[in-house]
Amino acid sequence: MSKDKDSKEIQGYRQQPGKLPFSKPGSGGKNSFSKPIDLENIPVSQNGRKDQPWGPHRHDSLISGQVIGRPTALVDSAWKVTGQAQYGDDIRLPNELIGRIVRSPYHYAKILSIDCSDALNLPGVVAVATGIDAKNKFGVLPVTKDEHAMAVDKVRHAGDLIACIAAENENIAREAERLIKIEYEILESIHDIEDGLEDSEYPIHDRGQYHIGNSNIQKRVFQEFGDISSLEKNTVASHRSNWTFAGVNHGFTEPHAVVANWSPDGRLTLYTPQQVPHYVHRSLADVLEIPMHQINVHRTFVGGGFGGKSDPFPHEMCAAILARKSGRPVRITFDREEVFWVNRGRHPSKIEMNLHADSEGRICGIETDALIDGGGFASFGHVTTYYNGVLHTAPYEIGSFHYTGARVWTNKPASGAMRGHGAVNSRCAVEVGLDDLAEKLEVDPITLRLANLLPPHSATITGFRVTSIGMRECLERVKKESGWSEKFRKMPLGKGIGVGCGFFISGSGLPIHWDPNKFPHATVHLKIDMDGGVTIHTGAAEIGQGSDTVVSQSVAEVLGLPLDMIRIRSRESDTSPVDLGSYSSRVTFMNANAAISAAMKIRDELIKAASDITGASLNSLIVGDRRIFDKNDPAIGVSYLEALHKSQEEKGALISSGAYRTPPMGKTHKGAAAGLAPAYSFSAYVAEVSVDIETGKTTVDKVWAAHDCGKALNPLAVKGQIIGSCHMGLGQVLSEEMRYGRSGHLMNPDFLDYKIPSIHEMPEVIPIIVESNDPEGPFGAKEAGEGPLLPILPAVCNAVYDAIGVRTEELPITSEKVFKLVEKKCRLQGISNPLDLKSPRLEFSDLQNTLDKRAQLHSKRDIERRLNSNREEYYNGAIFGLEPTKSPEEIDDNWSVRVIPEENYLLSPRLAGSAWKHIERRNMGD
Amino acid sequence: MVEFRLPMLPQPGEVVWSVKINGIDVKLNIESNAILLDVLRDQAGSLGTKRGCDMGTCGCCSVLVDGEPRLSCLTLAAELNGHEITTVEGLANGHHLHPIQKTFTEFGGSQCGFCTPGFLVVSSALLSENNDPTDEEIKTAIEGNLCRCTGFQQIVDSIRAASDIIKENNSIEDSTSAKSNPHPGFMEGG
Ligand code: FES
Ligand code: FES
């Protein structure tokens, strides 16, 4: 159809600029005129003025210029600032009982008997439950269900649950706690992570035929990729280190709390601040032996999660059991100490990191051995064990990769997933190693990195498909903005600067509960009725990161609506489509993608209606601010409400559903799925520190933090995530540590002794957003919640070296540790006053030039690759001369993939590698 | 045989507690040894006042007593007879938010929001004393408050922005006022 403006053929009507043709019932409201084309916010690919240095995106045509990319207040923030947000303990139901949990005082013991009769006789006690009330096991991973609501036969760490009580008030419940008489037989407990590798008389768990020897090894991983045989002969410089990382806790401000209520129709509603309501839903059904449809999981506001509220928890089961027994609602709230008993924080780890470089300054080998301390339960441990290895196979191109990892049970509170899950500690070791390699090769560590990056749209050594990469830009930005070249190895003693990088998954490729039915990872439902407001139903868990906001933004953008016309219902499993929850930085990528596809369906209906009214053709109509109009003549068009009402004819409210599922990807070896993601985020930080040479106290002065999040849908939230990640990472590197005493007891389960940096320890952070425009991400977005945590640890460690020339291999870097290292260095150099130490200096070798040139070449290569949609394949290994378009194991006989050690490896295995000395029971021959 | 251990404290007596909470006279029977945080949450209905640690280390439970910040988890309620208590629920004037509430939403001062009530009451006390604080003064005012989400930077930004609003005497719009019109006309040249 002709779109000629002057043509009198056009049916329908033209809206007079600045005049409302007529008003609609119930419209009203502010902003009565819309500015349909805000060219500044429309990308160049759609004839707008917004630059696209990384090329166009498949969602460009959906950009209406409303909200995406603008700093946006979180949609639920009004509740938070008025004190009306209801967190776990704020759910108060009439007639509620208070629940308390009886916990083990012993690290490891058999329970011989429990006598609850006195407790039950105490006036005011309504119900008591113990392990026999719920014997079914549960756990977040279906392959390692090893938790009970309460101990069934033995307790596995101090603080493990034994019984629970529901009483009229807290005082009575506490009194009843003391009346429960428990007889124990104390077993010999293990606390040292290395002891977990040995056979034991009473392994903490029994995995039946899958048990590894008689040991406490929960999971072991062996991975070898690449050309190991020529590694030795090519290596010219090596870095070797042995790290010890203390365990850290999430330290969210809201202690766990849960309310359970069985309604008169026999259904359970569980109110809980959960990151992953769906897995609680499944576990409750297992434990309570009722079908899932009889349960409504209601996610309350979540006062911080960071991974610490993503397991289904025993206390959630306890509340449901008590409420069932008592016939009344039960509320259980933890005190801070209990939060440390359930823990699920970052694993205490021992990591051996060896890096090798060849004469060309290429990273020809990474050898990692990670032994991680799982505490009493499996939790996410299976995945953590893989992540400690596979998540440092990028962003660099590497010649060979050798990883051995093991997770052992010990009698400590369980470790689990925490922001940067499994990647943080080994990333720190790699990045510090690279700094050391650069020193040995006499080159700038930033140049060394820039000359070894994988290009966009490539495959890592383990076969991960990497799409967009903004690593190079991150490094270049922090280098420039920090004034790196004037500072590195040039600052006075006690002042230092350091760099670190990060790489993280943006959603995990496989859902935890793998379903053969090809269930989507995320689903979003939309409903729009007469009033024009859009209701979003999603199960994505808002935990403060802005998940509700980003989903609302996506829908608002596609439909051309202001955010105040969107309302989101994401709390209850009864009304929300299943979502896998807020973990592995998956929400923005998966949920926003699902939201976009749901909104596109509505958009099509609205455009169709607009075409029916105006007679304009479908392809010439576009969506702008609350109007659908002809892109060639914006005066031809209808308001959003008109189009909506037209499309509601005969059928009422518009509804639609959109879903997201990851594309098939990755290799097929055992464990290949761990670490697979539809996209990856990248980051580079530079930190500047001051070290007091006499006391060893490290102060971080300033951080330049560049993060490639694909596209900042909400720059305010992305910056908030970057700064918040810095804060949490700084805690781990400077002061946070779960300290265990000689008898294995946790000594600091409180915020007085568990030292989270206060505002005075917090440096100025300059957040730098790099937008690499991921082809599959929603509007190009990836993640920003976890990745930004990784680089801060190594950046600070490297800066400390730049300041005083000592390298620590133990976190946190407390004053004592630095002091001792300085003392040792003085002794070695025969210096009595540490102020006489020389600060490290570095003269660059010829290699610097070679690397510089290579980095420049690669920079060109990368830009070409990202803009060219007909690019060829690129497999890790090309930098070493392998054919880039073929998977190396297909073309090179020396290039191998191995996931089980060969016999001769077992003659002298590394620490975690020695886990392979045991034979799995099913292979024991009996 | 039942072996009763003595509770830690002798059975407390009840006292009559009359205070002003957010401008309203409140009279309650409380236990003489009750902690202010418990009374506020369990008896006075101020669930906006949060419990993060119960031992003075997080600041989530901050309230104002006669305009001065206090940690309610470390305050004996009975001591406050006759005093004025302000909690986060008392900051807004009906549907007109306090500037500090407005800026915490707009400048990223609140992520999960659990620490937010504490930060809000403490910084509102700062701003009513000093409407143009320096960064150092802001930091000192909130040093007793822990936030695990934001890394504090956007909280400081929010407080600074609120001080601008207060200095310029700008008013905050009623949150119930009309929002976007779903049936807009067309503005040329947009
Ligand atoms: S609850 Fe009062 S300071 Fe933490
Ligand atoms: S916003 Fe979550 S603790 Fe401050």
PDB file of C-alpha atoms and ligand atoms in Angstrom, chain B residues 37 50-61 71 73, ligand 1:
ATOM      1  CA  LEU B  37      13.048  -3.702  68.909  1.00  0.00           C
ATOM      2  CA  LYS B  50      14.340  -4.641  60.978  1.00  0.00           C
ATOM      3  CA  ARG B  51      16.320  -7.157  62.985  1.00  0.00           C
ATOM      4  CA  GLY B  52      19.602  -8.097  61.367  1.00  0.00           C
ATOM      5  CA  CYS B  53      21.775  -9.208  64.246  1.00  0.00           C
ATOM      6  CA  ASP B  54      20.272  -8.340  67.641  1.00  0.00           C
ATOM      7  CA  MET B  55      23.635  -7.224  68.934  1.00  0.00           C
ATOM      8  CA  GLY B  56      24.332  -3.764  67.678  1.00  0.00           C
ATOM      9  CA  THR B  57      26.422  -4.703  64.659  1.00  0.00           C
ATOM     10  CA  CYS B  58      24.193  -4.007  61.649  1.00  0.00           C
ATOM     11  CA  GLY B  59      22.115  -0.911  62.247  1.00  0.00           C
ATOM     12  CA  CYS B  60      19.013  -2.370  60.579  1.00  0.00           C
ATOM     13  CA  CYS B  61      17.054  -1.727  63.765  1.00  0.00           C
ATOM     14  CA  LEU B  71      19.864   0.963  67.968  1.00  0.00           C
ATOM     15  CA  CYS B  73      18.020  -3.898  69.656  1.00  0.00           C
TER      16      CYS B  73
HETATM   17  S1  FES C   1      19.613  -5.608  64.883  1.00  0.00           S
HETATM   18 FE1  FES C   1      20.249  -3.910  66.021  1.00  0.00          FE
HETATM   19  S2  FES C   1      22.162  -3.494  65.204  1.00  0.00           S
HETATM   20 FE2  FES C   1      21.634  -5.327  64.178  1.00  0.00          FE
END
